[in-house]
Amino acid sequence: RFFEATGLVDAGGLRHKLRSLDKPVERHAYEKLLGGIAGLLIPVLFTLVLAAAGVSVSPALTILAAVGLGIGGFMWPDIRLSEQIDRRRRDFRYSLSAYLDLVTIILAGGGGLETALQTAADLGDGWAFAEIRAALRSAQLTNRTIWDVFDELGEDLGVPELRELAASALLAGDQGARIRASLSAKADSMRANQTAAIEAQAEAATEKMLLPVITLVVGMILFIGFGVVQAISTPGTLP
């Protein structure tokens, strides 16, 4: 409440981000506070241990380390937040693609749309399928269309693919064949995007591996070269 009142933190934006992690904003604030306190106390405790062992440490150095680690510990949950959200949303996209495959299979077998959506959600496991089941249950309880609830869920989780699915399904109307074709096309599109993303990640990982290899080769060349130069420059070392 303090940071929200000062305007230093966009509480609404933070809550929207944390929604993807199913994490209350109070827990995030607790982690930041705990990290800041731990960062402040570690240098002080370390200095006390050294003092008990008879080693003196400059108070200015202790204060500087405590302030630096305190700020770092306070900001650490925010630094990790973007990576966690991206991984969470990526996992949801994978689950959504599998969910759409199950729905199209059930529809192709002659099942109704609502039956296919509910059965496919019940067959899946994990937090993403739990979110889908909760959305279906919310649509039943509030007498809203499933696609409206899916659109809202996509906005809350920051998954545009789910919102695009809801929009295409709404355009398809009540015709089962058109909806089945729309869901199948969306599943194919998501699989293609996921394959491209996986290939890009693999290429990026391969490029990252070049740096350690180059560093190792350069280090070996320098090590061998230093020995050769040392042998040449030192009289009597060569036969």
XYZ file of C-alpha atoms in Angstrom:
239
model
C 0.000 0.000 0.000
C 2.894 2.343 0.788
C 4.599 1.923 -2.588
C 1.261 2.084 -4.379
C 0.435 5.336 -2.616
C 3.787 6.865 -3.556
C 3.329 5.905 -7.193
C 6.644 4.039 -7.312
C 4.916 0.775 -8.236
C 2.187 0.111 -10.802
C 0.112 -2.160 -8.579
C -2.416 -2.910 -11.314
C 0.262 -3.943 -13.789
C 2.023 -5.994 -11.134
C -1.180 -7.845 -10.240
C -1.768 -8.566 -13.931
C 1.725 -10.047 -14.258
C 1.390 -12.092 -11.085
C -1.946 -13.461 -12.317
C -0.008 -15.558 -14.820
C 1.897 -17.120 -11.922
C -1.205 -17.455 -9.734
C 0.775 -15.531 -7.132
C -0.767 -12.957 -4.763
C 0.829 -9.533 -4.740
C 1.205 -9.838 -0.961
C 3.452 -12.859 -1.379
C 5.584 -11.001 -3.914
C 5.934 -8.073 -1.517
C 6.878 -10.508 1.264
C 9.612 -12.051 -0.900
C 11.001 -8.602 -1.726
C 10.993 -7.599 1.937
C 12.608 -10.844 3.017
C 15.288 -10.547 0.333
C 16.087 -6.980 1.367
C 16.372 -7.876 5.053
C 18.546 -10.910 4.267
C 20.821 -8.774 2.092
C 21.218 -6.278 4.910
C 21.929 -8.858 7.609
C 24.393 -11.123 5.777
C 27.316 -8.636 5.705
C 26.659 -7.634 9.313
C 26.634 -11.242 10.526
C 29.753 -12.005 8.479
C 31.513 -9.021 10.027
C 30.523 -10.169 13.518
C 31.893 -13.646 12.830
C 35.185 -12.188 11.628
C 35.330 -9.900 14.649
C 34.827 -12.882 16.961
C 37.735 -14.587 15.177
C 39.933 -11.526 15.749
C 39.750 -10.148 12.206
C 38.760 -6.505 11.956
C 36.672 -5.264 9.037
C 36.131 -1.642 8.110
C 32.674 -0.443 9.205
C 32.354 1.540 5.979
C 32.925 -1.624 3.943
C 30.315 -3.478 5.987
C 27.757 -0.702 5.515
C 28.458 -0.496 1.791
C 28.108 -4.264 1.372
C 24.913 -4.309 3.467
C 23.301 -1.541 1.419
C 24.319 -3.116 -1.889
C 23.147 -6.614 -0.956
C 19.975 -5.195 0.604
C 19.041 -3.409 -2.620
C 19.961 -6.479 -4.645
C 17.887 -8.775 -2.429
C 14.942 -6.392 -2.611
C 15.081 -6.260 -6.428
C 15.801 -9.963 -6.978
C 12.133 -11.110 -7.097
C 11.443 -8.487 -9.781
C 14.467 -9.583 -11.833
C 13.269 -13.196 -11.867
C 9.641 -12.221 -12.507
C 9.830 -11.705 -16.277
C 11.580 -15.029 -16.847
C 9.037 -16.881 -14.710
C 6.099 -15.250 -16.496
C 7.505 -16.028 -19.953
C 8.048 -19.671 -18.991
C 4.564 -19.899 -17.506
C 2.912 -18.466 -20.597
C 4.968 -20.753 -22.844
C 3.826 -23.759 -20.838
C 0.216 -22.636 -21.188
C 0.600 -22.388 -24.968
C 1.890 -25.959 -25.119
C -1.036 -27.167 -23.019
C -3.510 -25.144 -25.086
C -2.217 -26.736 -28.277
C -2.673 -30.217 -26.789
C -6.129 -29.223 -25.535
C -7.225 -28.104 -28.988
C -5.993 -31.377 -30.476
C -8.114 -33.305 -27.995
C -11.146 -31.122 -28.735
C -10.860 -31.620 -32.506
C -10.476 -35.388 -32.063
C -13.638 -35.560 -29.950
C -15.521 -33.353 -32.415
C -14.387 -35.545 -35.304
C -15.755 -38.547 -33.405
C -19.229 -36.999 -33.368
C -19.223 -35.320 -29.960
C -20.889 -31.998 -29.308
C -18.902 -28.804 -28.837
C -19.567 -28.338 -25.122
C -18.981 -32.026 -24.472
C -15.713 -31.918 -26.413
C -14.484 -28.826 -24.570
C -15.308 -30.245 -21.140
C -14.069 -33.787 -21.848
C -10.768 -32.545 -23.261
C -10.261 -30.323 -20.221
C -10.963 -33.244 -17.866
C -8.457 -35.442 -19.690
C -5.578 -33.017 -19.187
C -3.426 -32.457 -16.141
C -1.433 -29.523 -14.839
C -2.164 -25.924 -13.926
C -3.070 -24.893 -17.502
C -5.832 -27.489 -17.780
C -6.982 -26.471 -14.301
C -7.350 -22.881 -15.561
C -9.332 -24.105 -18.570
C -11.614 -26.204 -16.368
C -12.161 -23.211 -14.080
C -13.050 -21.071 -17.114
C -15.567 -23.651 -18.344
C -17.110 -23.870 -14.893
C -17.299 -20.067 -14.706
C -19.085 -19.963 -18.071
C -21.683 -22.432 -16.791
C -22.253 -20.608 -13.521
C -22.440 -17.093 -14.994
C -24.440 -18.090 -18.096
C -21.807 -16.589 -20.393
C -20.472 -18.035 -23.596
C -17.366 -20.163 -23.336
C -15.553 -17.971 -25.835
C -16.155 -14.812 -23.797
C -14.665 -16.512 -20.753
C -11.726 -17.806 -22.807
C -11.122 -14.290 -24.114
C -11.086 -12.968 -20.552
C -8.743 -15.754 -19.441
C -6.389 -15.013 -22.324
C -6.285 -11.365 -21.301
C -5.644 -12.218 -17.645
C -2.841 -14.658 -18.435
C -1.342 -12.587 -21.232
C -1.823 -15.352 -23.816
C -2.994 -13.748 -27.091
C -3.406 -17.149 -28.752
C -6.338 -17.919 -26.450
C -7.969 -14.600 -27.291
C -7.466 -15.246 -31.008
C -9.053 -18.668 -30.564
C -12.085 -17.124 -28.868
C -12.425 -14.508 -31.603
C -12.212 -17.059 -34.433
C -14.705 -19.340 -32.682
C -17.148 -16.450 -32.273
C -16.852 -15.690 -35.982
C -17.533 -19.346 -36.797
C -20.887 -19.105 -35.026
C -22.873 -22.184 -34.064
C -21.888 -24.333 -37.043
C -20.005 -27.345 -35.758
C -18.028 -27.940 -38.961
C -16.760 -24.378 -39.081
C -15.841 -24.408 -35.404
C -14.017 -27.714 -35.799
C -12.093 -26.315 -38.755
C -11.299 -23.153 -36.813
C -10.018 -25.072 -33.800
C -7.976 -27.408 -35.989
C -6.409 -24.497 -37.875
C -5.527 -22.749 -34.621
C -3.938 -25.917 -33.234
C -1.846 -26.318 -36.407
C -0.790 -22.672 -36.249
C 0.254 -22.969 -32.608
C 2.257 -26.137 -33.303
C 4.079 -24.389 -36.148
C 4.880 -21.395 -33.946
C 6.078 -23.644 -31.128
C 8.319 -25.599 -33.507
C 9.832 -22.361 -34.804
C 10.375 -21.121 -31.247
C 12.075 -24.375 -30.224
C 14.367 -24.224 -33.253
C 15.250 -20.608 -32.464
C 16.059 -21.528 -28.861
C 18.249 -24.401 -30.048
C 20.143 -22.111 -32.429
C 20.598 -19.532 -29.675
C 21.922 -22.203 -27.302
C 24.346 -23.393 -29.998
C 25.620 -19.856 -30.518
C 26.105 -19.430 -26.785
C 28.257 -22.566 -26.707
C 30.685 -21.003 -29.200
C 31.904 -18.448 -26.675
C 33.215 -20.976 -24.085
C 34.857 -23.030 -26.855
C 36.559 -19.971 -28.337
C 37.658 -18.863 -24.873
C 39.124 -22.304 -24.188
C 41.010 -22.372 -27.506
C 42.369 -18.865 -27.015
C 43.429 -19.771 -23.470
C 45.276 -22.854 -24.692
C 47.025 -20.842 -27.434
C 48.083 -18.195 -24.932
C 49.281 -20.844 -22.482
C 51.374 -22.644 -25.115
C 52.591 -19.379 -26.589
C 53.666 -18.095 -23.195
C 55.717 -21.239 -22.638
C 57.384 -20.894 -26.034
C 58.195 -17.220 -25.501
C 59.498 -17.950 -22.023
C 61.747 -20.717 -23.370
C 63.104 -18.510 -26.160
C 63.712 -15.510 -23.939
C 65.485 -17.445 -21.183
C 69.089 -18.302 -22.079
C 70.124 -21.924 -21.719
C 66.601 -23.382 -21.806
C 66.844 -24.538 -25.434
C 69.312 -27.245 -26.566
